[in-house]
Structure formats: structure tokens, C-alpha cells
PDB file of C-alpha atoms in Angstrom:
ATOM      1  CA  MET A   1     -12.987 -42.776 -13.480  1.00 85.00           C
ATOM      2  CA  TYR A   2     -10.951 -42.921  -9.362  1.00 90.00           C
ATOM      3  CA  ILE A   3      -8.296 -46.303  -9.008  1.00 92.00           C
ATOM      4  CA  ASN A   4      -6.430 -46.648  -5.701  1.00 94.00           C
ATOM      5  CA  SER A   5      -4.534 -49.727  -5.485  1.00 95.00           C
ATOM      6  CA  GLY A   6      -1.568 -51.719  -3.258  1.00 95.00           C
ATOM      7  CA  TYR A   7       0.528 -54.294  -4.369  1.00 96.00           C
ATOM      8  CA  LEU A   8       2.867 -56.449  -1.925  1.00 95.00           C
ATOM      9  CA  HIS A   9       6.263 -55.497  -2.715  1.00 90.00           C
ATOM     10  CA  ASN A  10       4.840 -53.290  -5.471  1.00 87.00           C
ATOM     11  CA  SER A  11       5.102 -56.613  -7.660  1.00 88.00           C
ATOM     12  CA  LEU A  12       2.360 -56.514 -10.108  1.00 90.00           C
ATOM     13  CA  ILE A  13       2.643 -60.075 -10.944  1.00 91.00           C
ATOM     14  CA  ASP A  14       0.248 -62.753  -9.548  1.00 92.00           C
ATOM     15  CA  PHE A  15       1.554 -65.370  -7.637  1.00 94.00           C
ATOM     16  CA  LYS A  16       0.680 -68.197  -5.102  1.00 94.00           C
ATOM     17  CA  ASP A  17       2.586 -68.749  -1.708  1.00 94.00           C
ATOM     18  CA  LYS A  18       2.262 -72.697   0.420  1.00 94.00           C
ATOM     19  CA  SER A  19       4.292 -71.606   3.012  1.00 96.00           C
ATOM     20  CA  LYS A  20       1.105 -70.022   5.011  1.00 95.00           C
ATOM     21  CA  PRO A  21      -2.211 -70.391   5.719  1.00 96.00           C
ATOM     22  CA  LEU A  22      -3.168 -66.182   3.904  1.00 97.00           C
ATOM     23  CA  THR A  23      -1.216 -64.338   2.158  1.00 97.00           C
ATOM     24  CA  VAL A  24      -2.365 -61.785   1.134  1.00 98.00           C
ATOM     25  CA  GLY A  25      -0.812 -60.289  -2.675  1.00 97.00           C
ATOM     26  CA  SER A  26      -2.919 -57.244  -3.213  1.00 97.00           C
ATOM     27  CA  CYS A  27      -6.038 -55.064  -3.246  1.00 97.00           C
ATOM     28  CA  GLY A  28      -7.679 -52.123  -4.761  1.00 96.00           C
ATOM     29  CA  THR A  29     -11.125 -50.272  -6.069  1.00 96.00           C
ATOM     30  CA  TYR A  30     -11.749 -49.029  -9.215  1.00 94.00           C
ATOM     31  CA  ARG A  31     -15.024 -46.054  -9.529  1.00 93.00           C
ATOM     32  CA  LEU A  32     -16.483 -45.783 -13.082  1.00 90.00           C
ATOM     33  CA  LYS A  33     -18.397 -42.308 -14.276  1.00 82.00           C
ATOM     34  CA  ASN A  34     -17.418 -40.645 -17.619  1.00 78.00           C
ATOM     35  CA  HIS A  35     -14.854 -43.804 -18.288  1.00 78.00           C
ATOM     36  CA  PRO A  36     -16.814 -45.444 -21.240  1.00 85.00           C
ATOM     37  CA  ARG A  37     -15.592 -48.688 -19.929  1.00 89.00           C
ATOM     38  CA  LEU A  38     -12.178 -50.917 -17.836  1.00 93.00           C
ATOM     39  CA  PRO A  39     -11.932 -54.750 -19.631  1.00 94.00           C
ATOM     40  CA  THR A  40     -10.838 -57.794 -17.974  1.00 95.00           C
ATOM     41  CA  TYR A  41     -10.075 -60.655 -19.630  1.00 95.00           C
ATOM     42  CA  ARG A  42      -8.021 -63.605 -18.610  1.00 96.00           C
ATOM     43  CA  PRO A  43      -9.378 -67.103 -20.161  1.00 95.00           C
ATOM     44  CA  ARG A  44      -6.634 -69.141 -17.926  1.00 94.00           C
ATOM     45  CA  GLY A  45      -7.518 -67.047 -14.308  1.00 96.00           C
ATOM     46  CA  ARG A  46      -4.594 -66.615 -12.446  1.00 96.00           C
ATOM     47  CA  VAL A  47      -3.013 -68.750  -9.477  1.00 97.00           C
ATOM     48  CA  ASP A  48      -4.609 -67.036  -6.732  1.00 97.00           C
ATOM     49  CA  TYR A  49      -8.158 -66.455  -5.142  1.00 98.00           C
ATOM     50  CA  GLN A  50     -10.043 -62.878  -5.648  1.00 98.00           C
ATOM     51  CA  ILE A  51     -13.043 -61.245  -4.055  1.00 98.00           C
ATOM     52  CA  LEU A  52     -14.789 -58.312  -5.620  1.00 98.00           C
ATOM     53  CA  TYR A  53     -17.208 -56.456  -3.750  1.00 98.00           C
ATOM     54  CA  VAL A  54     -19.490 -54.037  -6.101  1.00 96.00           C
ATOM     55  CA  SER A  55     -20.644 -52.114  -3.264  1.00 95.00           C
ATOM     56  CA  ALA A  56     -21.885 -49.232  -5.709  1.00 94.00           C
ATOM     57  CA  GLY A  57     -23.886 -49.405  -9.696  1.00 93.00           C
ATOM     58  CA  THR A  58     -23.557 -52.317 -11.561  1.00 94.00           C
ATOM     59  CA  ALA A  59     -20.825 -55.201 -13.530  1.00 95.00           C
ATOM     60  CA  HIS A  60     -20.668 -56.875 -15.874  1.00 96.00           C
ATOM     61  CA  PHE A  61     -19.281 -60.536 -15.428  1.00 96.00           C
ATOM     62  CA  HIS A  62     -19.089 -63.608 -17.411  1.00 95.00           C
ATOM     63  CA  PHE A  63     -18.903 -67.235 -15.852  1.00 93.00           C
ATOM     64  CA  ASP A  64     -17.280 -70.408 -17.972  1.00 89.00           C
ATOM     65  CA  ASN A  65     -17.333 -68.612 -20.944  1.00 89.00           C
ATOM     66  CA  GLU A  66     -17.803 -64.944 -22.293  1.00 90.00           C
ATOM     67  CA  GLU A  67     -21.429 -65.662 -24.513  1.00 88.00           C
ATOM     68  CA  ASN A  68     -22.402 -66.169 -21.110  1.00 88.00           C
ATOM     69  CA  GLU A  69     -23.008 -62.023 -19.323  1.00 91.00           C
ATOM     70  CA  THR A  70     -24.457 -62.008 -15.359  1.00 93.00           C
ATOM     71  CA  LEU A  71     -25.223 -58.904 -14.144  1.00 94.00           C
ATOM     72  CA  VAL A  72     -23.902 -58.275 -10.216  1.00 94.00           C
ATOM     73  CA  THR A  73     -25.265 -55.822  -9.146  1.00 93.00           C
ATOM     74  CA  ALA A  74     -24.134 -53.467  -5.714  1.00 93.00           C
ATOM     75  CA  GLY A  75     -24.043 -55.474  -2.556  1.00 93.00           C
ATOM     76  CA  ASN A  76     -22.446 -58.529  -4.354  1.00 94.00           C
ATOM     77  CA  MET A  77     -19.787 -60.601  -3.616  1.00 96.00           C
ATOM     78  CA  VAL A  78     -17.564 -62.477  -6.285  1.00 96.00           C
ATOM     79  CA  LEU A  79     -15.247 -65.309  -6.126  1.00 97.00           C
ATOM     80  CA  TYR A  80     -13.038 -66.739  -8.795  1.00 97.00           C
ATOM     81  CA  ARG A  81     -10.559 -69.408  -7.735  1.00 97.00           C
ATOM     82  CA  PRO A  82      -7.530 -70.254  -9.197  1.00 97.00           C
ATOM     83  CA  LYS A  83      -7.117 -70.821 -12.832  1.00 96.00           C
ATOM     84  CA  GLU A  84     -11.026 -70.000 -13.332  1.00 95.00           C
ATOM     85  CA  PHE A  85     -11.976 -68.429 -16.337  1.00 96.00           C
ATOM     86  CA  GLN A  86     -12.392 -64.750 -16.071  1.00 96.00           C
ATOM     87  CA  LYS A  87     -13.896 -61.403 -18.454  1.00 96.00           C
ATOM     88  CA  TYR A  88     -15.798 -58.821 -16.363  1.00 96.00           C
ATOM     89  CA  GLU A  89     -16.418 -55.227 -17.549  1.00 95.00           C
ATOM     90  CA  TYR A  90     -17.170 -51.801 -15.647  1.00 95.00           C
ATOM     91  CA  TYR A  91     -19.096 -48.652 -17.940  1.00 93.00           C
ATOM     92  CA  GLY A  92     -19.243 -45.438 -17.149  1.00 91.00           C
ATOM     93  CA  VAL A  93     -22.718 -45.804 -18.106  1.00 92.00           C
ATOM     94  CA  ASP A  94     -23.338 -48.011 -14.757  1.00 92.00           C
ATOM     95  CA  LYS A  95     -21.544 -45.497 -12.195  1.00 91.00           C
ATOM     96  CA  THR A  96     -19.630 -49.545 -10.797  1.00 94.00           C
ATOM     97  CA  GLU A  97     -17.726 -48.323  -7.926  1.00 95.00           C
ATOM     98  CA  VAL A  98     -16.051 -51.949  -7.446  1.00 97.00           C
ATOM     99  CA  TYR A  99     -13.173 -53.122  -4.667  1.00 98.00           C
ATOM    100  CA  TRP A 100     -11.029 -56.399  -4.828  1.00 97.00           C
ATOM    101  CA  ILE A 101      -8.370 -58.305  -2.923  1.00 98.00           C
ATOM    102  CA  HIS A 102      -6.259 -61.393  -4.411  1.00 98.00           C
ATOM    103  CA  PHE A 103      -5.190 -63.853  -1.579  1.00 98.00           C
ATOM    104  CA  THR A 104      -3.476 -67.329  -1.934  1.00 97.00           C
ATOM    105  CA  GLY A 105      -2.093 -70.074   1.034  1.00 97.00           C
ATOM    106  CA  ASN A 106      -1.834 -73.261   1.279  1.00 96.00           C
ATOM    107  CA  ASP A 107      -5.191 -74.066   3.386  1.00 96.00           C
ATOM    108  CA  VAL A 108      -7.350 -70.844   1.915  1.00 97.00           C
ATOM    109  CA  LYS A 109     -10.133 -73.131   0.905  1.00 96.00           C
ATOM    110  CA  ASN A 110     -10.272 -74.635   3.607  1.00 96.00           C
ATOM    111  CA  ILE A 111     -10.241 -71.847   5.775  1.00 97.00           C
ATOM    112  CA  LEU A 112     -13.045 -70.378   2.668  1.00 97.00           C
ATOM    113  CA  ARG A 113     -15.628 -73.111   3.702  1.00 95.00           C
ATOM    114  CA  SER A 114     -14.752 -72.386   7.955  1.00 95.00           C
ATOM    115  CA  TYR A 115     -16.277 -69.221   7.281  1.00 94.00           C
ATOM    116  CA  GLY A 116     -19.377 -70.740   5.317  1.00 90.00           C
ATOM    117  CA  ILE A 117     -17.699 -70.067   2.009  1.00 92.00           C
ATOM    118  CA  SER A 118     -18.522 -73.208   0.198  1.00 89.00           C
ATOM    119  CA  ASP A 119     -16.467 -74.744  -3.364  1.00 89.00           C
ATOM    120  CA  ASP A 120     -19.580 -73.788  -4.965  1.00 88.00           C
ATOM    121  CA  MET A 121     -20.705 -70.213  -4.132  1.00 91.00           C
ATOM    122  CA  ARG A 122     -19.844 -67.473  -6.465  1.00 93.00           C
ATOM    123  CA  VAL A 123     -21.771 -64.379  -6.083  1.00 93.00           C
ATOM    124  CA  PHE A 124     -23.315 -64.093  -3.085  1.00 89.00           C
ATOM    125  CA  TYR A 125     -24.973 -60.975  -1.384  1.00 89.00           C
ATOM    126  CA  VAL A 126     -23.806 -59.308   1.780  1.00 90.00           C
ATOM    127  CA  GLY A 127     -25.763 -55.633   1.301  1.00 89.00           C
ATOM    128  CA  THR A 128     -24.060 -52.390   0.713  1.00 88.00           C
ATOM    129  CA  SER A 129     -22.304 -51.761   3.956  1.00 86.00           C
ATOM    130  CA  LEU A 130     -19.662 -49.150   4.781  1.00 90.00           C
ATOM    131  CA  GLU A 131     -18.472 -51.706   6.731  1.00 93.00           C
ATOM    132  CA  PHE A 132     -16.757 -53.867   3.578  1.00 96.00           C
ATOM    133  CA  PRO A 133     -15.488 -50.214   1.854  1.00 95.00           C
ATOM    134  CA  ARG A 134     -13.416 -49.565   5.556  1.00 95.00           C
ATOM    135  CA  ILE A 135     -12.037 -52.651   5.269  1.00 97.00           C
ATOM    136  CA  PHE A 136     -10.512 -52.528   1.300  1.00 97.00           C
ATOM    137  CA  LYS A 137      -9.115 -49.095   2.611  1.00 96.00           C
ATOM    138  CA  ARG A 138      -7.067 -50.509   5.306  1.00 96.00           C
ATOM    139  CA  ALA A 139      -5.662 -53.109   3.438  1.00 97.00           C
ATOM    140  CA  ILE A 140      -4.828 -50.837   0.042  1.00 96.00           C
ATOM    141  CA  THR A 141      -2.912 -48.468   3.427  1.00 96.00           C
ATOM    142  CA  GLU A 142      -1.264 -51.240   4.819  1.00 96.00           C
ATOM    143  CA  LEU A 143      -0.084 -52.717   1.189  1.00 96.00           C
ATOM    144  CA  GLN A 144       0.555 -48.580   0.145  1.00 95.00           C
ATOM    145  CA  ARG A 145       2.705 -47.196   3.239  1.00 94.00           C
ATOM    146  CA  CYS A 146       5.006 -50.850   4.026  1.00 93.00           C
ATOM    147  CA  ARG A 147       4.872 -49.953   7.763  1.00 93.00           C
ATOM    148  CA  PRO A 148       5.652 -52.828  10.217  1.00 95.00           C
ATOM    149  CA  HIS A 149       4.030 -55.707  10.531  1.00 96.00           C
ATOM    150  CA  TYR A 150       1.413 -54.448   7.223  1.00 96.00           C
ATOM    151  CA  GLU A 151       1.980 -58.634   6.535  1.00 97.00           C
ATOM    152  CA  GLU A 152       0.314 -60.076   9.655  1.00 97.00           C
ATOM    153  CA  VAL A 153      -2.250 -57.033   9.999  1.00 98.00           C
ATOM    154  CA  LEU A 154      -3.310 -57.317   5.575  1.00 98.00           C
ATOM    155  CA  VAL A 155      -4.061 -61.428   6.950  1.00 98.00           C
ATOM    156  CA  LEU A 156      -6.421 -59.796   9.722  1.00 98.00           C
ATOM    157  CA  LEU A 157      -8.163 -58.056   7.222  1.00 98.00           C
ATOM    158  CA  LEU A 158      -8.607 -60.305   5.294  1.00 98.00           C
ATOM    159  CA  ARG A 159     -10.160 -62.540   8.108  1.00 98.00           C
ATOM    160  CA  GLN A 160     -12.121 -59.905   9.411  1.00 97.00           C
ATOM    161  CA  LEU A 161     -13.689 -59.641   5.134  1.00 97.00           C
ATOM    162  CA  LEU A 162     -14.042 -63.189   5.716  1.00 97.00           C
ATOM    163  CA  ILE A 163     -16.195 -62.891   8.914  1.00 96.00           C
ATOM    164  CA  ALA A 164     -18.037 -59.531   7.589  1.00 94.00           C
ATOM    165  CA  ILE A 165     -19.937 -61.519   4.624  1.00 94.00           C
ATOM    166  CA  HIS A 166     -19.862 -65.182   6.778  1.00 92.00           C
ATOM    167  CA  ARG A 167     -22.328 -62.524   9.227  1.00 87.00           C
ATOM    168  CA  LYS A 168     -23.616 -61.229   6.311  1.00 86.00           C
ATOM    169  CA  VAL A 169     -24.679 -64.144   4.036  1.00 81.00           C
ATOM    170  CA  THR A 170     -25.796 -66.772   7.035  1.00 75.00           C
ATOM    171  CA  LYS A 171     -27.832 -63.960   9.316  1.00 67.00           C
ATOM    172  CA  GLU A 172     -31.613 -65.883   9.948  1.00 45.00           C
ATOM    173  CA  ARG A 173     -34.245 -63.071   9.537  1.00 42.00           C
ATOM    174  CA  ASN A 174     -37.299 -63.020  10.168  1.00 42.00           C
ATOM    175  CA  LEU A 175     -40.312 -59.900   8.254  1.00 42.00           C
ATOM    176  CA  SER A 176     -39.513 -57.458  10.310  1.00 53.00           C
ATOM    177  CA  ASN A 177     -35.915 -57.878  10.339  1.00 70.00           C
ATOM    178  CA  GLU A 178     -35.631 -57.860   6.437  1.00 72.00           C
ATOM    179  CA  TYR A 179     -38.008 -54.547   6.095  1.00 78.00           C
ATOM    180  CA  LEU A 180     -35.375 -53.091   8.739  1.00 83.00           C
ATOM    181  CA  ASP A 181     -32.557 -54.604   6.472  1.00 83.00           C
ATOM    182  CA  THR A 182     -34.018 -52.985   3.128  1.00 86.00           C
ATOM    183  CA  GLU A 183     -34.489 -49.911   4.912  1.00 90.00           C
ATOM    184  CA  MET A 184     -31.309 -49.504   6.042  1.00 92.00           C
ATOM    185  CA  ASP A 185     -29.711 -50.846   3.649  1.00 91.00           C
ATOM    186  CA  ILE A 186     -31.906 -48.379   1.009  1.00 94.00           C
ATOM    187  CA  ALA A 187     -30.643 -45.674   3.127  1.00 95.00           C
ATOM    188  CA  ALA A 188     -27.515 -46.719   3.152  1.00 94.00           C
ATOM    189  CA  GLN A 189     -26.879 -46.544  -0.703  1.00 93.00           C
ATOM    190  CA  TYR A 190     -28.899 -43.412  -0.437  1.00 95.00           C
ATOM    191  CA  PHE A 191     -26.205 -41.582   1.756  1.00 95.00           C
ATOM    192  CA  ASN A 192     -23.640 -42.650  -0.630  1.00 93.00           C
ATOM    193  CA  ASP A 193     -24.916 -42.403  -4.169  1.00 93.00           C
ATOM    194  CA  TYR A 194     -26.039 -38.241  -2.773  1.00 95.00           C
ATOM    195  CA  TYR A 195     -23.624 -37.466   0.131  1.00 94.00           C
ATOM    196  CA  ASN A 196     -22.008 -34.746  -1.290  1.00 94.00           C
ATOM    197  CA  THR A 197     -25.510 -32.474  -1.836  1.00 95.00           C
ATOM    198  CA  ASP A 198     -27.758 -31.459   0.654  1.00 94.00           C
ATOM    199  CA  ILE A 199     -29.322 -34.279   2.602  1.00 94.00           C
ATOM    200  CA  ARG A 200     -32.491 -33.451   5.265  1.00 95.00           C
ATOM    201  CA  ILE A 201     -31.770 -36.905   7.316  1.00 95.00           C
ATOM    202  CA  GLU A 202     -35.884 -35.455   8.262  1.00 94.00           C
ATOM    203  CA  GLU A 203     -37.056 -35.560   4.524  1.00 93.00           C
ATOM    204  CA  TYR A 204     -35.628 -38.764   4.136  1.00 94.00           C
ATOM    205  CA  ALA A 205     -37.473 -40.444   7.021  1.00 92.00           C
ATOM    206  CA  VAL A 206     -40.753 -38.757   5.701  1.00 89.00           C
ATOM    207  CA  SER A 207     -40.105 -39.879   2.318  1.00 91.00           C
ATOM    208  CA  ARG A 208     -39.596 -43.377   3.017  1.00 89.00           C
ATOM    209  CA  GLY A 209     -42.925 -43.319   5.798  1.00 86.00           C
ATOM    210  CA  MET A 210     -40.822 -43.383   9.259  1.00 86.00           C
ATOM    211  CA  SER A 211     -40.589 -41.340  11.927  1.00 89.00           C
ATOM    212  CA  VAL A 212     -37.406 -40.104  12.448  1.00 92.00           C
ATOM    213  CA  SER A 213     -36.587 -40.693  15.295  1.00 92.00           C
ATOM    214  CA  TRP A 214     -37.369 -44.416  14.888  1.00 90.00           C
ATOM    215  CA  PHE A 215     -35.288 -43.674  11.691  1.00 94.00           C
ATOM    216  CA  ILE A 216     -32.297 -42.107  13.284  1.00 95.00           C
ATOM    217  CA  ARG A 217     -31.969 -45.438  16.319  1.00 92.00           C
ATOM    218  CA  ASN A 218     -32.661 -48.057  13.474  1.00 91.00           C
ATOM    219  CA  PHE A 219     -29.494 -46.452  11.566  1.00 93.00           C
ATOM    220  CA  LYS A 220     -27.259 -45.975  14.428  1.00 93.00           C
ATOM    221  CA  ARG A 221     -28.181 -50.175  15.265  1.00 89.00           C
ATOM    222  CA  TYR A 222     -27.551 -50.741  11.559  1.00 88.00           C
ATOM    223  CA  THR A 223     -24.356 -49.057  11.149  1.00 89.00           C
ATOM    224  CA  GLN A 224     -22.929 -48.280  14.380  1.00 90.00           C
ATOM    225  CA  MET A 225     -24.002 -44.019  13.558  1.00 94.00           C
ATOM    226  CA  THR A 226     -25.936 -41.962  13.276  1.00 96.00           C
ATOM    227  CA  PRO A 227     -26.839 -41.033   9.015  1.00 96.00           C
ATOM    228  CA  MET A 228     -25.120 -37.896   9.395  1.00 96.00           C
ATOM    229  CA  GLN A 229     -22.358 -39.737  11.492  1.00 95.00           C
ATOM    230  CA  TYR A 230     -22.619 -41.864   8.033  1.00 95.00           C
ATOM    231  CA  ILE A 231     -22.510 -39.073   5.138  1.00 96.00           C
ATOM    232  CA  VAL A 232     -19.974 -37.324   6.990  1.00 96.00           C
ATOM    233  CA  SER A 233     -17.724 -39.535   7.110  1.00 94.00           C
ATOM    234  CA  ILE A 234     -18.364 -41.472   3.450  1.00 95.00           C
ATOM    235  CA  ARG A 235     -17.610 -36.883   2.910  1.00 95.00           C
ATOM    236  CA  ILE A 236     -13.949 -37.026   4.861  1.00 95.00           C
ATOM    237  CA  ALA A 237     -13.233 -40.407   3.091  1.00 93.00           C
ATOM    238  CA  ASN A 238     -13.107 -39.316  -0.375  1.00 94.00           C
ATOM    239  CA  ALA A 239     -11.354 -36.130   0.262  1.00 95.00           C
ATOM    240  CA  GLN A 240      -8.491 -38.078   1.990  1.00 94.00           C
ATOM    241  CA  MET A 241      -8.696 -40.204  -1.650  1.00 92.00           C
ATOM    242  CA  LEU A 242      -8.612 -36.174  -3.600  1.00 94.00           C
ATOM    243  CA  LEU A 243      -5.903 -35.517  -0.970  1.00 94.00           C
ATOM    244  CA  GLU A 244      -3.719 -38.129  -1.963  1.00 90.00           C
ATOM    245  CA  GLY A 245      -4.378 -38.355  -5.048  1.00 88.00           C
ATOM    246  CA  THR A 246      -5.085 -35.533  -7.275  1.00 92.00           C
ATOM    247  CA  SER A 247      -4.402 -31.531  -7.141  1.00 91.00           C
ATOM    248  CA  TYR A 248      -7.716 -30.254  -6.266  1.00 94.00           C
ATOM    249  CA  THR A 249      -7.207 -27.410  -3.951  1.00 95.00           C
ATOM    250  CA  ILE A 250      -8.586 -27.889  -0.367  1.00 95.00           C
ATOM    251  CA  SER A 251     -11.312 -25.496  -1.057  1.00 95.00           C
ATOM    252  CA  GLU A 252     -11.830 -27.171  -3.987  1.00 96.00           C
ATOM    253  CA  ILE A 253     -12.190 -30.755  -2.144  1.00 96.00           C
ATOM    254  CA  GLY A 254     -14.049 -29.254   0.138  1.00 95.00           C
ATOM    255  CA  HIS A 255     -16.908 -28.609  -2.757  1.00 95.00           C
ATOM    256  CA  ILE A 256     -16.482 -32.224  -4.472  1.00 96.00           C
ATOM    257  CA  VAL A 257     -17.757 -33.931  -1.167  1.00 95.00           C
ATOM    258  CA  GLY A 258     -20.278 -31.645  -0.558  1.00 95.00           C
ATOM    259  CA  TYR A 259     -18.413 -28.365   1.693  1.00 95.00           C
ATOM    260  CA  ASP A 260     -18.968 -25.383   0.241  1.00 93.00           C
ATOM    261  CA  ASN A 261     -17.612 -22.993   3.709  1.00 95.00           C
ATOM    262  CA  PRO A 262     -13.506 -24.533   3.323  1.00 93.00           C
ATOM    263  CA  LEU A 263     -12.933 -23.079   6.387  1.00 95.00           C
ATOM    264  CA  TYR A 264     -15.828 -25.374   7.772  1.00 95.00           C
ATOM    265  CA  PHE A 265     -14.483 -27.895   5.609  1.00 95.00           C
ATOM    266  CA  SER A 266     -10.816 -27.944   6.988  1.00 95.00           C
ATOM    267  CA  ARG A 267     -11.826 -27.721  11.032  1.00 95.00           C
ATOM    268  CA  LEU A 268     -14.371 -31.233  10.706  1.00 95.00           C
ATOM    269  CA  PHE A 269     -11.438 -32.793   8.982  1.00 95.00           C
ATOM    270  CA  HIS A 270      -9.248 -31.752  11.896  1.00 95.00           C
ATOM    271  CA  LYS A 271     -11.820 -32.749  14.289  1.00 94.00           C
ATOM    272  CA  GLN A 272     -12.293 -36.073  12.401  1.00 92.00           C
ATOM    273  CA  LYS A 273      -8.743 -37.229  11.522  1.00 92.00           C
ATOM    274  CA  GLY A 274      -6.405 -34.844  13.913  1.00 93.00           C
ATOM    275  CA  CYS A 275      -4.793 -32.223  11.247  1.00 95.00           C
ATOM    276  CA  SER A 276      -5.729 -29.980   8.840  1.00 95.00           C
ATOM    277  CA  PRO A 277      -6.529 -31.252   5.112  1.00 95.00           C
ATOM    278  CA  SER A 278      -3.334 -29.404   3.820  1.00 94.00           C
ATOM    279  CA  GLU A 279      -0.990 -31.316   6.241  1.00 94.00           C
ATOM    280  CA  TYR A 280      -2.920 -34.816   5.760  1.00 93.00           C
ATOM    281  CA  ARG A 281      -1.719 -33.928   1.882  1.00 92.00           C
ATOM    282  CA  LYS A 282       1.674 -32.996   3.712  1.00 91.00           C
ATOM    283  CA  ARG A 283       2.012 -36.265   4.891  1.00 89.00           C
ATOM    284  CA  ALA A 284       0.373 -38.574   1.925  1.00 84.00           C
ATOM    285  CA  GLU A 285       2.800 -36.685  -0.573  1.00 86.00           C
ATOM    286  CA  ILE A 286       5.614 -38.062   2.067  1.00 82.00           C
ATOM    287  CA  SER A 287       4.222 -41.804   2.205  1.00 76.00           C
ATOM    288  CA  LYS A 288       3.296 -41.536  -1.860  1.00 69.00           C
ATOM    289  CA  SER A 289       7.547 -42.832  -2.119  1.00 64.00           C
ATOM    290  CA  VAL A 290       7.021 -46.149  -1.538  1.00 57.00           C
ATOM    291  CA  SER A 291       3.264 -46.299  -3.592  1.00 49.00           C
ATOM    292  CA  PRO A 292       2.692 -49.051  -6.221  1.00 50.00           C
ATOM    293  CA  ASP A 293       1.531 -47.985  -9.844  1.00 48.00           C
ATOM    294  CA  ASN A 294      -1.906 -47.940 -10.126  1.00 44.00           C
ATOM    295  CA  GLY A 295      -2.268 -49.917 -13.584  1.00 43.00           C
ATOM    296  CA  PRO A 296      -6.097 -50.646 -13.921  1.00 43.00           C
ATOM    297  CA  SER A 297      -5.085 -53.914 -16.136  1.00 41.00           C
ATOM    298  CA  ALA A 298      -3.163 -55.463 -12.753  1.00 40.00           C
ATOM    299  CA  GLN A 299      -6.541 -55.448 -10.879  1.00 51.00           C
TER     300      GLN A 299
END
């Protein structure tokens, strides 16, 4: 199981703050593979708002009462409002990956409405775009590093997330766009699931009945990256997590994310991030002095 999270002022206690329109309290991610079960049970809910994004696998939610069970699959967002009953579980067998963010403020309800999230919306599909994990990961980093003006940056990131949700929820699609979006969603999810294997873009396109040039061109329109750039971005992002949170060697991390040649991995990492993996790890160790406790029960 992988866990990474950040909390405002290093406090795991939920809170409400009516002094500003929006305040982000915490943000994090869970990724289950072998861990059997990760449950959350809050019969009285929380005092803040929470958005959860299922980026991979399936999550089990019980809305309103314990007996009801709703399977929420990858690409869906779940919104909890203050004091709403909360019960949900993630299972290792489902290979669930979830991102979450807590927020409060004196105008949250109207802000959500302005981004197309009505009062009765609880689960809504937004797709498995890499855009959403990127926003969550940036928010986690801001909460962990506490750099100047980070609270303002967190609000901007939350608004960016709400804008991205609004665009997905309200997007008008014709038949051809539905086919295109479906195929690009499938491709993006496939690359997320198998990013550390030897993916051949040409073979994938042919397997889906698409010409290679058409697939690459439309995938780039969909994600703003070519398929290989997309795969590399996932590999490097996961390498960053392993460098920050594990004691694996550089060679082992390279192998885990899909590079058998450690020298090539180091060169590629340096090209993407401007520093070598070992330099990145040293910087991360320095910044850990302000990192919060990542307890799974405090999500």
C-alpha cells in the first residue's frame, strides 16, 4: 500500500473556517495492491467538505446508511458535504487508487454551484485524465513543503480542480467525440495500469483498430502529450514517490517504474526534473523535516 498526504499546519483534525471563502485543510492519496482492506467509518461525518477521486480500480461506498453499497469505479468523483454519513472501503484485490482533498470556507456551497456542482450531486464521472492526479499531487506537495504563500496556492489548485471537473461534467459530446473520448480514456487507463512494462505504441494502436498516426495525434490532443511522453510522465512521477518515501536504490526504483538500464533511467530523470535521482532524494530528505504524519485513519 502506498500513502502520501499533507495537512494544513500539520494538524490531522478536521475543522471549519468561515473567515475566508475557501481554505484547503488536507490532501492525499492511497494506492492499494497487496494490503487487504482500508476502511473509513464516520457515522457523523466531518465538519468540512471532501472530494475523493477514484483514479484506478474500484471503491466501495455506503451512502446514507451502512447497508447501502455503491461501487464507484475509476474516473468518478465523490463529494461529501459537512456532517454527512461516511462509510467506504478500499480493497487490495481491486487495486484501488484514490486521491482526496478536504476544504472549508464561508461560501463553499455557492462556489461549488458556480462550477456546475449542484446541491444534489454526490457521484459524478469525469474520466481518468492525468490532469486530476497532477492537481492533487501538487496540493500534497504544497501542504508538505509549506513554502511562502502556499495557502493561496492551495486555493488556486482547488479552483483548478473544480474547473477541470466542470469542464468534464458539462462537456457536450456528439457521437464521434464519444467514440474518441472513450478510446482515449481506455488508452490512458491502459498506460496507467501497465506503464512499467514494455508498451509498444504501434502494437497498441493496431490492437484497437486505429492507425498509429491517428492514435498518436488524437491522444496528444486529449492529454497534451504523445503516448510515450504520457508513459514517461507516469514513470517519473512514481519514481519521485519512491525516491521520497522508500529506501530502494536508484537502480531498484528504475526497474520498478520500467527501466532496466539504471544509467538511462538517471539520464531521463535528470532531463525531466533537472536533477539526478540521487540529488532529488537528498532534496526530498531535507524537505521531510516539515512533513506530517501519514496515518491512514486521518484521510
